[in-house]
Amino acid sequence: MVLRRPGSRPPGHLRIAHRRGQAGRAPPLRPRREGREQEEGLEVVVRRSKSLVPTLREDPADAEALSHRLMLRAGLVRQLAAGIYVYLPLGQRVLDKINAILREEMNAIGGQEILMPVVHPAEIWQQSGRWEGIAEMFKLKDRAGRDLCLGMTHEEVVAWLAAREIRSYRDLPQVWYQIQTKERDEARPRSGVLRTREFLMKDSYTLDPDLAALDKSYADHERAYRRIFDRCGLTYYVVQSDVGMMGGLGSHEFMAPSAAGEDEVAMCAGCGYAANVELARGVPEAPAFPAWTREEVATPNVRTIAEVAAFLAIDPRLTIKSLLYVAKRAGPVFALVRGDHALHERKLARALGEEFRPAHPDEVRAAVGAPVGSVGPVGARVPILADEALKTGTYVVGANREGHHLRGVTPGRDFDCRFIDLHTVTSGEACVTCGKALAVEKVIEIGNIFKLGTRYSVALKAMYLDEAGREQPIVMGSYGIGPARIAAAAIEQLADADGIVWPWSIAPYQVYIVLVSAKDAAQRRAAEEIYAECWRQGLEAVLDDRDERPGVKFKDADLLGIPVRVTIGTSFLKEGIVEVRSRRTRQESRVVKDQVVEAIRAVKASEAPT
RNA sequence: CGGGGCGUAGCGCAGCCUGGUAGCGCGCACGGUUCGGGACCGUGAAGUCGGAGGUUCAAAUCCUCUCGCCCCGACCA
């Protein structure tokens, strides 16, 4: 991987990138030759007339999400296949900016950058128990028939490395990180770079002697992540998240609110409670319960909750949805939620502690003797899990007899069940902690932090000797950030009707110089001077020197979202004035040429500090 | 994996129902007029109509299979 650190280089000092670690044949470092060759290199990179910045006038047909459309239109990326993208020069620069921030903040908490392979031997995944059962893993064989896979994450490699290199408590703690490509054969890539099969990830791993030390490493990461996302100009929440079927001791996700998000979080404005909906609990408002006595009612041709409620002329909240699932080991089990609620399958999975699937219609009939539309918990001879919201009240449930329902059923009295949280929280439910109304929002997961514990260290024998000379498993944590998701989330959150609005910190360049008439010698000279001066002053500038009409350049400048636009046109010819304009606020100042850098700095100062 | 949609020039699309010489806009090349918010006129280049098989005198169009892409859902250690 070529590590290019974006930074400010004056003209003539751009673009020397060295490949690391070329097996003893690294070219000798020598002073760079000044002059023509590098001037040309500079021109290729930052002049629109020579650059690969293929902007599109129209929205691409295949792009739905705002960030996807804009990343294509602004010439940041191109799609090679489903969920597989090429990053063009501008997109690559944005990633470089984000990665530079990631490195700074990871280094600040003691992180040591390493680079682990994309191709892994099967053995380490077999040892951790993850070789089988992950549908998203790309697997392959080498020419000798050995099993390999493409790394979807690197816990195994870290544990393998730790097993070899960490021996004593004196070697701990360690924080290792990399910025590396991950490969996951996603069931459904979508929304541009938000969910892809190949993507860059900053993943870090902490090695600690015990849980108390892990807590500190975890807190360090949370602090670093907050700084990273703050610097990238994002709005985000830190929420509790599900540790998943893999176990683990706790985890949080960093979530950027956006309509393009795939996840949902529940937030409480009152006490700050915030959790992924796969975990979030809420107290729904209870309906007024009629004084029913228990009786069977005929409900011919009535199957769904909506039909039941309509047929009996009652509030759907007075019904119970009875869902039969088949657990791998435990077999059939009923899950009950209130009629207006949705069951959250992750919650059920946690309660069951194993995999499950919805029962087939014939299995439903076999278990309770009635078709799907008429099933209910009363008299059913299968274990019953009921949502907590059903602890009180009397309801209408299926009678386990075709075309009939039971009215006046009280969970706990009329059937035995275990009450647990099963329903998907919705906006307006009361916070379990403080009682205020919860808000549910769509979010993009931009980072997560995860207390792993000793699962991988035990499996791969990553042990150390403690002060007493006893062998102990290393306690691990793992922490991820998706740079492309940061870029997409920034676009989603900040773009306006005219295009992208980059935060200063991750913009591919900071200054977009519009040379209104490329044929006018005086304008051109002035634009060139301003451009060179920007680079001398540490401002990364693009010069739009194309022979295009001004409108085309202005439209492109807006679309690309570079924070400051400098226009050299007729005002310069007439009055020696150039215009310096903020992309975000659209405020423009008219200054003489020598004050341009100062005016640009004023725009920067008005942006969010990074 | 279930459901829906779409593959025709670089991009966006029409043509398909009702088979008969492949079109429009943008972009691109050349010439001219323009030149502060995606100009105009003229000329021109560019398409295995996703692929394979079939029906037919004749297939972009009808049939079968197949590949790819998008959207919704499921899944996401």
XYZ file of C-alpha atoms (C1' of nucleotides) in Angstrom:
687
model
C 0.000 0.000 0.000
C 1.323 3.378 -0.888
C 0.961 5.625 2.059
C 0.392 9.076 0.859
C -0.116 11.661 3.468
C -2.113 14.512 2.124
C -0.462 17.677 3.071
C 0.501 20.972 1.810
C 3.281 21.121 -0.665
C 4.191 24.139 -2.663
C 4.443 23.756 -6.414
C 7.468 21.735 -7.299
C 7.309 19.620 -4.188
C 4.411 17.416 -4.940
C 3.973 13.733 -5.351
C 6.866 11.663 -4.303
C 5.501 8.534 -2.738
C 7.737 5.704 -1.683
C 6.705 2.136 -1.551
C 7.543 0.645 1.791
C 9.460 -2.523 2.323
C 10.636 -3.551 -1.099
C 12.737 -6.448 0.109
C 16.115 -4.860 0.246
C 15.834 -3.205 -3.110
C 14.423 0.086 -2.010
C 15.759 2.839 -4.206
C 18.245 5.044 -2.431
C 16.695 8.184 -1.121
C 18.114 11.046 -3.018
C 17.328 14.687 -3.217
C 14.520 15.297 -5.580
C 15.367 17.092 -8.722
C 13.796 20.459 -8.827
C 12.352 21.922 -11.922
C 10.442 21.005 -14.947
C 9.549 17.405 -14.295
C 7.878 18.172 -11.038
C 6.163 21.250 -12.267
C 4.564 18.979 -14.810
C 3.632 16.514 -12.119
C 1.882 19.266 -10.268
C -0.026 20.341 -13.328
C -1.393 16.890 -13.936
C -2.722 16.584 -10.438
C -4.500 19.798 -9.767
C -5.544 21.324 -13.055
C -9.020 20.472 -14.167
C -7.850 20.532 -17.784
C -5.565 17.556 -17.090
C -7.265 15.780 -14.167
C -9.475 12.748 -13.978
C -12.514 14.372 -12.421
C -15.360 13.024 -14.540
C -18.345 14.990 -13.305
C -21.790 14.028 -14.513
C -24.526 16.435 -15.444
C -27.298 13.945 -14.796
C -28.039 11.539 -11.985
C -26.863 8.017 -12.766
C -29.812 5.645 -13.111
C -28.532 3.116 -10.583
C -27.918 5.516 -7.737
C -30.605 6.090 -5.154
C -28.989 7.396 -1.992
C -27.963 11.051 -2.002
C -24.340 10.265 -1.191
C -24.230 7.618 -3.900
C -25.566 10.024 -6.531
C -23.219 12.792 -5.521
C -20.145 10.576 -5.276
C -20.782 9.414 -8.823
C -21.685 12.840 -10.161
C -18.712 14.528 -8.529
C -16.383 11.941 -10.017
C -15.222 10.466 -6.710
C -15.943 6.824 -7.499
C -17.001 4.435 -10.224
C -18.622 1.066 -9.716
C -16.825 -1.963 -11.116
C -19.310 -4.595 -9.963
C -22.005 -4.919 -7.317
C -20.490 -3.536 -4.135
C -17.052 -3.058 -5.679
C -15.786 0.438 -6.388
C -12.896 2.237 -7.985
C -11.831 5.361 -6.115
C -10.918 8.123 -8.542
C -8.387 10.814 -7.633
C -10.788 13.040 -5.712
C -12.323 10.122 -3.830
C -8.903 8.777 -2.978
C -7.857 12.162 -1.626
C -10.897 12.265 0.653
C -10.014 8.825 1.986
C -6.437 9.981 2.484
C -7.641 12.938 4.539
C -9.836 10.743 6.686
C -7.096 8.159 7.109
C -4.648 10.838 8.202
C -7.050 11.855 10.962
C -7.519 8.214 11.924
C -3.761 7.742 12.199
C -3.278 10.855 14.276
C -5.962 9.925 16.747
C -5.025 6.258 16.938
C -1.405 7.167 17.503
C -2.536 9.582 20.194
C -3.878 6.708 22.288
C -0.760 4.649 21.808
C -1.840 2.789 18.693
C 0.875 1.143 16.625
C 0.149 0.815 12.944
C 0.694 -2.571 11.359
C -0.474 -4.150 8.112
C -2.035 -7.590 8.102
C -2.734 -9.757 5.061
C -5.906 -9.860 3.040
C -5.413 -13.577 2.345
C -5.653 -15.815 5.399
C -4.988 -19.518 5.842
C -8.047 -21.547 6.840
C -6.336 -22.872 9.947
C -6.643 -19.774 12.105
C -10.335 -19.450 11.246
C -10.849 -23.109 11.979
C -9.171 -22.632 15.341
C -11.455 -19.741 16.265
C -14.476 -21.699 15.107
C -15.439 -19.169 12.464
C -14.431 -21.079 9.331
C -17.881 -22.647 9.023
C -21.123 -20.815 9.146
C -20.251 -17.361 7.874
C -21.995 -17.026 4.544
C -20.231 -13.750 3.741
C -16.727 -15.202 3.765
C -14.937 -15.364 0.424
C -13.148 -18.706 0.369
C -10.597 -19.915 -2.125
C -7.952 -22.560 -2.642
C -4.363 -22.144 -3.675
C -2.771 -24.249 -6.413
C -1.910 -26.974 -3.943
C -5.524 -27.192 -2.843
C -5.010 -25.528 0.534
C -8.002 -23.646 1.898
C -7.682 -19.896 2.163
C -10.076 -17.048 2.714
C -10.164 -13.320 2.229
C -10.093 -11.500 5.510
C -13.417 -10.019 6.595
C -11.865 -8.939 9.885
C -8.597 -9.625 11.655
C -9.204 -10.948 15.179
C -7.705 -14.295 14.199
C -4.547 -12.775 12.767
C -4.110 -10.518 15.786
C -4.550 -13.451 18.154
C -2.118 -15.488 16.060
C 0.422 -12.690 16.241
C -0.134 -12.131 19.937
C 0.291 -15.828 20.593
C 3.774 -15.606 19.136
C 4.977 -12.250 20.344
C 3.336 -11.579 23.700
C 4.739 -13.560 26.596
C 4.603 -11.540 29.771
C 2.300 -9.109 31.521
C 5.200 -6.738 30.956
C 4.369 -6.834 27.227
C 0.862 -5.535 27.884
C -1.111 -3.534 27.067
C -0.807 -3.268 23.293
C -2.867 -1.305 20.776
C -2.415 -2.473 17.197
C -4.228 -1.011 14.240
C -4.251 -1.069 10.492
C -6.048 0.608 7.636
C -6.693 -2.275 5.341
C -9.096 -3.652 2.767
C -11.782 -5.998 4.031
C -13.631 -8.493 1.860
C -17.155 -9.596 2.667
C -19.502 -11.235 0.212
C -22.474 -9.223 1.373
C -25.901 -10.626 0.667
C -26.958 -7.275 -0.623
C -24.498 -4.503 -1.343
C -26.322 -1.197 -1.456
C -26.369 2.565 -1.255
C -23.099 3.210 -3.050
C -20.110 2.955 -0.758
C -22.254 2.535 2.359
C -22.399 -1.229 2.043
C -19.869 -2.830 -0.241
C -18.207 -6.189 -0.633
C -14.732 -4.718 -0.590
C -14.034 -1.766 1.645
C -11.375 -0.029 3.611
C -11.502 -0.311 7.375
C -9.477 1.107 10.171
C -9.508 -1.791 12.578
C -7.708 -1.767 15.874
C -7.220 -4.402 18.507
C -6.281 -4.047 22.138
C -4.456 -6.647 24.182
C -4.808 -6.379 27.929
C -4.058 -8.536 30.948
C -7.502 -8.286 32.517
C -10.958 -6.786 32.295
C -10.089 -3.636 34.196
C -7.319 -2.908 31.715
C -9.661 -3.678 28.836
C -12.076 -1.098 30.238
C -9.369 1.521 29.984
C -8.427 0.542 26.432
C -12.101 0.629 25.529
C -12.535 4.077 27.054
C -9.427 5.273 25.193
C -10.985 4.159 21.958
C -14.272 5.815 22.681
C -12.425 9.055 23.346
C -10.358 8.703 20.162
C -13.455 7.932 18.116
C -15.263 10.986 19.402
C -12.299 13.121 18.382
C -12.150 11.488 14.969
C -15.803 12.029 14.157
C -15.751 15.529 15.584
C -12.806 16.385 13.384
C -14.569 14.926 10.356
C -17.458 17.309 10.952
C -20.084 14.634 11.519
C -23.157 14.630 13.693
C -23.236 11.290 15.476
C -24.551 9.376 18.437
C -22.828 6.805 20.588
C -25.292 4.027 21.284
C -25.400 0.692 23.045
C -25.366 -2.141 20.578
C -25.966 -5.839 20.433
C -22.883 -7.950 21.027
C -24.318 -10.471 18.590
C -24.363 -14.220 18.658
C -20.578 -14.222 18.960
C -20.744 -13.220 22.573
C -18.599 -10.506 24.014
C -18.707 -8.236 26.987
C -20.253 -5.104 25.609
C -20.169 -2.841 22.622
C -21.105 0.565 21.369
C -21.750 1.874 17.910
C -21.082 5.339 16.533
C -24.059 6.318 14.461
C -24.428 9.204 12.022
C -28.072 10.185 11.522
C -29.038 10.030 7.860
C -31.999 9.042 5.735
C -29.676 6.666 3.880
C -28.875 4.775 7.064
C -29.569 1.079 7.370
C -29.781 0.988 11.141
C -32.150 2.606 13.578
C -31.453 3.916 17.023
C -33.763 4.937 19.837
C -32.771 8.132 21.613
C -34.057 9.698 24.795
C -33.756 13.464 24.987
C -34.532 13.319 28.689
C -31.771 11.153 30.106
C -29.502 10.501 27.130
C -30.410 6.836 26.774
C -29.375 5.765 23.288
C -29.430 2.278 21.826
C -29.653 0.435 18.572
C -33.239 -0.725 18.031
C -31.981 -4.290 18.017
C -31.381 -3.676 21.711
C -33.438 -0.630 22.637
C -36.245 -0.981 25.144
C -39.256 1.235 25.427
C -42.552 1.257 27.266
C -45.435 1.532 24.831
C -48.603 3.316 25.824
C -51.242 0.847 26.988
C -54.747 0.932 25.519
C -57.883 1.075 27.657
C -58.814 -2.553 28.300
C -62.525 -3.406 28.057
C -64.029 -5.572 30.797
C -64.114 -8.706 28.666
C -65.005 -12.116 29.897
C -63.164 -14.878 28.176
C -65.114 -16.291 25.225
C -64.588 -17.718 21.803
C -65.825 -15.642 18.881
C -66.280 -16.694 15.298
C -64.021 -14.768 12.922
C -64.614 -16.274 9.490
C -61.993 -15.506 6.820
C -60.108 -13.248 9.190
C -56.369 -13.751 9.312
C -54.270 -10.670 9.868
C -54.234 -8.388 12.872
C -55.746 -5.595 10.802
C -58.584 -7.900 9.734
C -59.207 -9.117 13.279
C -59.294 -5.570 14.648
C -61.599 -4.412 11.876
C -63.908 -7.416 12.144
C -64.304 -7.074 15.910
C -64.227 -3.251 15.760
C -61.456 -2.990 18.332
C -58.129 -1.234 18.711
C -55.344 -3.408 17.213
C -53.503 -2.840 20.481
C -56.078 -5.166 22.087
C -54.849 -8.079 20.015
C -51.844 -10.352 20.324
C -49.734 -11.424 17.373
C -48.717 -15.058 17.843
C -45.646 -16.026 15.844
C -44.425 -19.582 15.733
C -40.695 -20.091 15.249
C -38.608 -23.215 15.103
C -35.389 -23.070 17.078
C -32.520 -25.275 15.937
C -32.298 -27.244 19.177
C -35.364 -26.309 21.223
C -37.839 -26.814 18.391
C -41.119 -24.904 18.032
C -41.630 -21.852 20.222
C -44.288 -19.143 20.311
C -43.248 -15.491 20.340
C -46.001 -13.060 21.248
C -46.130 -9.332 20.658
C -48.978 -6.866 20.819
C -50.942 -6.649 17.576
C -49.545 -3.248 16.571
C -45.954 -4.194 17.379
C -43.201 -5.744 15.305
C -41.145 -8.560 16.735
C -37.412 -7.862 16.660
C -35.778 -11.112 15.661
C -32.446 -10.231 17.234
C -34.181 -9.898 20.581
C -35.775 -13.288 20.128
C -32.414 -14.721 19.109
C -30.829 -13.441 22.308
C -33.649 -14.889 24.378
C -33.424 -18.275 22.698
C -29.656 -18.312 22.628
C -29.654 -20.105 19.305
C -30.598 -19.819 15.664
C -34.204 -20.110 14.603
C -36.474 -19.653 11.616
C -40.164 -18.961 11.077
C -42.269 -22.120 11.131
C -43.645 -23.388 7.853
C -47.454 -23.381 7.561
C -47.616 -27.167 7.913
C -45.436 -27.010 11.028
C -47.833 -24.444 12.482
C -50.755 -26.727 11.857
C -48.888 -29.680 13.330
C -47.957 -27.758 16.476
C -51.287 -26.145 17.347
C -53.815 -27.718 15.018
C -54.860 -24.522 13.269
C -53.804 -22.491 10.227
C -51.537 -19.469 10.595
C -54.361 -16.930 10.804
C -56.023 -18.531 13.803
C -53.200 -19.570 16.077
C -52.827 -18.455 19.660
C -51.085 -19.283 22.926
C -54.034 -20.726 24.852
C -53.715 -24.472 25.040
C -50.627 -24.541 22.841
C -48.170 -27.161 23.904
C -45.028 -25.226 22.985
C -42.897 -22.857 25.083
C -44.210 -19.286 24.977
C -42.198 -16.076 25.087
C -44.328 -12.962 25.476
C -43.329 -9.329 25.125
C -43.251 -7.356 28.358
C -45.949 -5.056 27.055
C -48.367 -7.986 27.432
C -47.840 -8.292 31.202
C -51.046 -6.381 31.808
C -54.384 -6.345 30.056
C -56.754 -8.698 28.321
C -56.553 -9.389 24.628
C -57.921 -11.097 21.577
C -55.843 -14.054 20.418
C -56.198 -16.832 17.881
C -58.267 -19.752 19.222
C -56.223 -22.504 17.555
C -59.401 -23.349 15.714
C -59.843 -22.247 12.140
C -61.981 -19.117 11.829
C -62.124 -18.438 15.562
C -60.480 -16.139 18.067
C -60.565 -15.908 21.846
C -61.578 -12.627 23.455
C -60.655 -11.689 27.012
C -57.403 -13.606 27.285
C -54.974 -12.577 30.013
C -51.343 -13.623 29.526
C -49.989 -15.415 32.596
C -53.479 -16.364 33.733
C -54.823 -18.105 30.661
C -51.501 -19.454 29.526
C -47.999 -19.776 30.936
C -45.267 -17.702 29.390
C -41.954 -16.014 29.989
C -42.086 -12.235 29.704
C -39.140 -10.651 27.921
C -38.530 -7.639 25.717
C -39.372 -8.686 22.168
C -40.985 -5.825 20.316
C -39.235 -3.286 18.130
C -39.315 0.073 19.828
C -41.055 2.865 17.952
C -40.993 6.648 18.265
C -43.108 7.934 21.123
C -42.652 5.025 23.494
C -41.569 5.983 26.983
C -37.938 5.708 28.011
C -37.464 2.864 30.507
C -35.122 5.038 32.528
C -36.806 8.412 32.723
C -40.216 8.058 31.096
C -39.710 10.707 28.436
C -40.664 9.952 24.855
C -38.123 8.093 22.745
C -37.264 9.156 19.218
C -36.292 6.535 16.657
C -33.937 7.675 13.925
C -32.250 6.172 10.881
C -28.481 6.127 11.128
C -25.333 5.078 9.325
C -22.978 2.978 11.432
C -19.637 4.729 11.087
C -17.754 2.958 13.852
C -18.030 0.395 16.573
C -16.105 -0.597 19.648
C -16.327 -4.056 21.073
C -15.093 -5.802 24.194
C -14.123 -9.223 22.924
C -12.805 -10.867 26.059
C -10.763 -14.037 25.696
C -12.612 -15.909 23.018
C -9.946 -15.511 20.345
C -6.961 -15.565 22.652
C -8.081 -18.850 24.169
C -8.851 -20.371 20.772
C -5.520 -19.329 19.293
C -3.541 -19.768 22.521
C -2.603 -16.148 22.942
C -1.453 -16.356 26.561
C 0.827 -14.401 28.854
C 2.391 -15.048 32.234
C 1.099 -12.838 35.021
C 3.106 -11.478 37.964
C 2.678 -14.761 39.780
C 3.924 -16.769 36.841
C 0.516 -18.160 35.986
C -0.521 -18.510 32.359
C -3.491 -16.286 31.484
C -5.384 -15.600 28.275
C -4.932 -12.127 26.822
C -8.094 -10.016 27.046
C -8.925 -8.502 23.675
C -10.975 -5.659 22.279
C -11.665 -4.807 18.661
C -12.653 -1.504 17.163
C -13.645 -0.554 13.609
C -14.164 2.553 11.529
C -15.164 2.702 7.869
C -13.482 5.647 6.135
C -15.780 5.462 3.112
C -18.783 5.583 5.403
C -17.391 8.702 7.013
C -17.136 10.286 3.576
C -20.636 9.199 2.599
C -22.118 10.277 5.923
C -20.496 13.702 5.586
C -22.084 14.058 2.167
C -25.450 12.883 3.444
C -25.411 15.285 6.368
C -23.952 18.380 4.753
C -24.839 18.401 1.047
C -27.265 20.967 -0.340
C -29.286 21.180 -3.545
C -26.213 22.089 -5.592
C -23.948 19.286 -4.470
C -21.457 18.200 -1.884
C -20.362 20.495 0.945
C -17.165 19.064 2.392
C -16.001 19.907 5.865
C -12.628 21.609 5.629
C -10.892 18.687 7.328
C -11.734 15.999 4.797
C -12.227 18.044 1.624
C -10.096 16.706 -1.225
C -8.827 20.241 -1.758
C -9.614 23.415 0.094
C -9.676 25.958 -2.705
C -11.299 25.809 -6.114
C -9.994 28.504 -8.420
C -12.344 29.408 -11.252
C -10.508 31.005 -14.114
C -13.519 32.485 -15.863
C -11.908 32.972 -19.244
C -9.023 30.614 -19.825
C -8.159 32.509 -22.991
C -7.638 35.828 -21.276
C -3.935 36.211 -20.588
C -4.319 38.607 -17.678
C -6.884 36.446 -15.945
C -4.807 33.375 -16.515
C -1.685 34.994 -15.108
C -3.531 36.133 -12.022
C -5.135 32.723 -11.529
C -1.773 31.007 -11.841
C -0.258 33.347 -9.282
C -3.078 32.855 -6.831
C -2.899 29.111 -7.341
C 0.835 29.019 -6.685
C 0.483 31.279 -3.683
C -2.186 29.027 -2.191
C 0.150 26.049 -2.309
C 3.014 28.104 -0.902
C 0.758 29.070 1.980
C -0.314 25.522 2.708
C -3.677 25.732 0.985
C -4.460 22.881 -1.388
C -5.889 24.414 -4.525
C -7.396 23.166 -7.777
C -7.236 25.382 -10.823
C -10.184 25.112 -13.190
C -8.366 26.162 -16.319
C -10.678 24.395 -18.739
C -11.880 26.183 -21.831
C -15.485 25.994 -20.691
C -18.197 28.532 -20.204
C -18.241 30.061 -16.734
C -21.543 28.453 -15.820
C -20.083 25.006 -16.312
C -17.236 25.797 -13.938
C -19.506 27.301 -11.281
C -21.822 24.298 -11.412
C -18.877 21.965 -11.083
C -17.395 23.946 -8.227
C -20.675 23.632 -6.328
C -21.006 19.932 -7.142
C -17.490 19.110 -5.951
C -18.090 20.839 -2.642
C -14.622 22.261 -2.128
C -14.917 24.702 0.790
C -13.667 27.891 -0.871
C -14.153 29.116 -4.397
C -11.956 31.840 -5.815
C -13.180 33.473 -8.999
C -10.942 35.425 -11.345
C -13.028 37.076 -14.056
C -14.172 40.398 -15.372
C -14.074 42.036 -11.949
C -10.392 41.349 -11.953
C -9.932 42.912 -15.374
C -11.984 45.969 -14.520
C -11.118 46.582 -10.875
C -8.408 44.111 -9.929
C -10.895 42.305 -7.699
C -11.263 38.566 -7.197
C -14.118 36.886 -5.380
C -13.651 34.510 -2.479
C -16.752 32.548 -1.627
C -17.690 29.972 0.985
C -19.301 26.887 -0.494
C -21.258 26.292 2.702
C -22.621 29.757 3.441
C -22.312 31.130 -0.106
C -21.027 34.332 1.397
C -18.615 36.102 -0.877
C -15.961 38.670 -0.255
C -14.403 40.793 -2.965
C -10.728 41.375 -2.401
C -7.638 42.459 -4.244
C -5.367 39.696 -5.377
C -2.852 40.084 -2.560
C -5.556 39.546 0.039
C -6.873 36.290 -1.350
C -5.048 34.006 1.072
C -6.214 36.101 3.978
C -9.790 35.926 2.722
C -9.530 32.158 2.320
C -8.273 31.871 5.888
C -11.255 33.927 7.025
C -13.578 31.399 5.390
C -11.692 28.579 7.053
C -12.021 30.287 10.431
C -15.775 30.453 9.944
C -15.996 26.714 9.344
C -16.265 24.238 12.193
C -12.890 23.960 13.915
C -11.039 20.772 13.171
C -32.434 -16.387 0.035
C -37.878 -14.286 -0.989
C -40.405 -10.197 -3.807
C -40.196 -6.286 -7.633
C -37.705 -3.644 -11.638
C -34.095 -2.798 -15.451
C -30.154 -4.264 -19.339
C -30.591 -0.446 -26.662
C -23.800 4.634 -28.455
C -19.633 7.218 -22.876
C -24.292 9.068 -19.726
C -29.806 9.589 -19.471
C -33.674 7.422 -22.291
C -37.491 6.116 -26.573
C -38.437 1.983 -29.817
C -40.664 -3.925 -27.816
C -47.394 -4.579 -26.702
C -48.711 -4.962 -32.870
C -41.543 -8.707 -35.966
C -39.712 -5.563 -41.640
C -32.989 -0.798 -43.055
C -31.781 1.287 -34.717
C -33.576 6.642 -32.866
C -33.634 11.236 -29.325
C -31.125 14.485 -25.632
C -26.458 15.268 -23.335
C -21.417 14.202 -24.029
C -17.327 13.474 -27.824
C -14.514 15.333 -32.769
C -14.192 19.355 -36.441
C -15.743 24.467 -38.224
C -18.182 29.005 -36.953
C -20.788 32.451 -33.600
C -20.685 33.090 -28.283
C -18.487 33.803 -23.145
C -20.137 35.497 -14.993
C -24.482 29.968 -13.265
C -24.517 23.467 -17.234
C -24.792 28.573 -24.905
C -26.166 28.316 -30.274
C -25.672 26.787 -35.618
C -23.570 23.288 -39.026
C -20.873 18.725 -40.036
C -19.256 14.054 -38.159
C -17.637 9.577 -35.382
C -19.641 6.143 -32.248
C -24.322 0.693 -30.895
C -22.191 -7.693 -30.877
C -29.807 -3.859 -28.865
C -26.250 -8.131 -21.872
C -25.306 -13.487 -23.642
C -26.875 -18.369 -25.690
C -30.503 -21.204 -27.994
C -35.274 -21.377 -30.447
C -39.695 -19.710 -33.646
C -39.858 -17.059 -38.424
C -38.628 -15.425 -45.184
C -37.202 -11.790 -41.390
C -36.075 -10.850 -34.144
C -34.016 -5.030 -30.181
C -39.281 -6.694 -30.641
C -42.085 -13.393 -29.765
C -40.435 -18.086 -26.702
C -36.755 -20.753 -23.446
C -32.460 -20.627 -20.687
C -28.629 -17.737 -18.722
C -25.540 -13.536 -16.954
C -25.407 -8.703 -14.866
C -27.257 -4.392 -12.193
C -30.841 -1.634 -8.999
C -34.783 -1.370 -5.197
C -37.763 -3.663 -0.867
C -37.350 -7.576 2.713
C -34.315 -11.377 5.235
C -29.140 -11.521 6.644
C -24.968 -8.387 8.471
C -19.939 -12.609 13.583
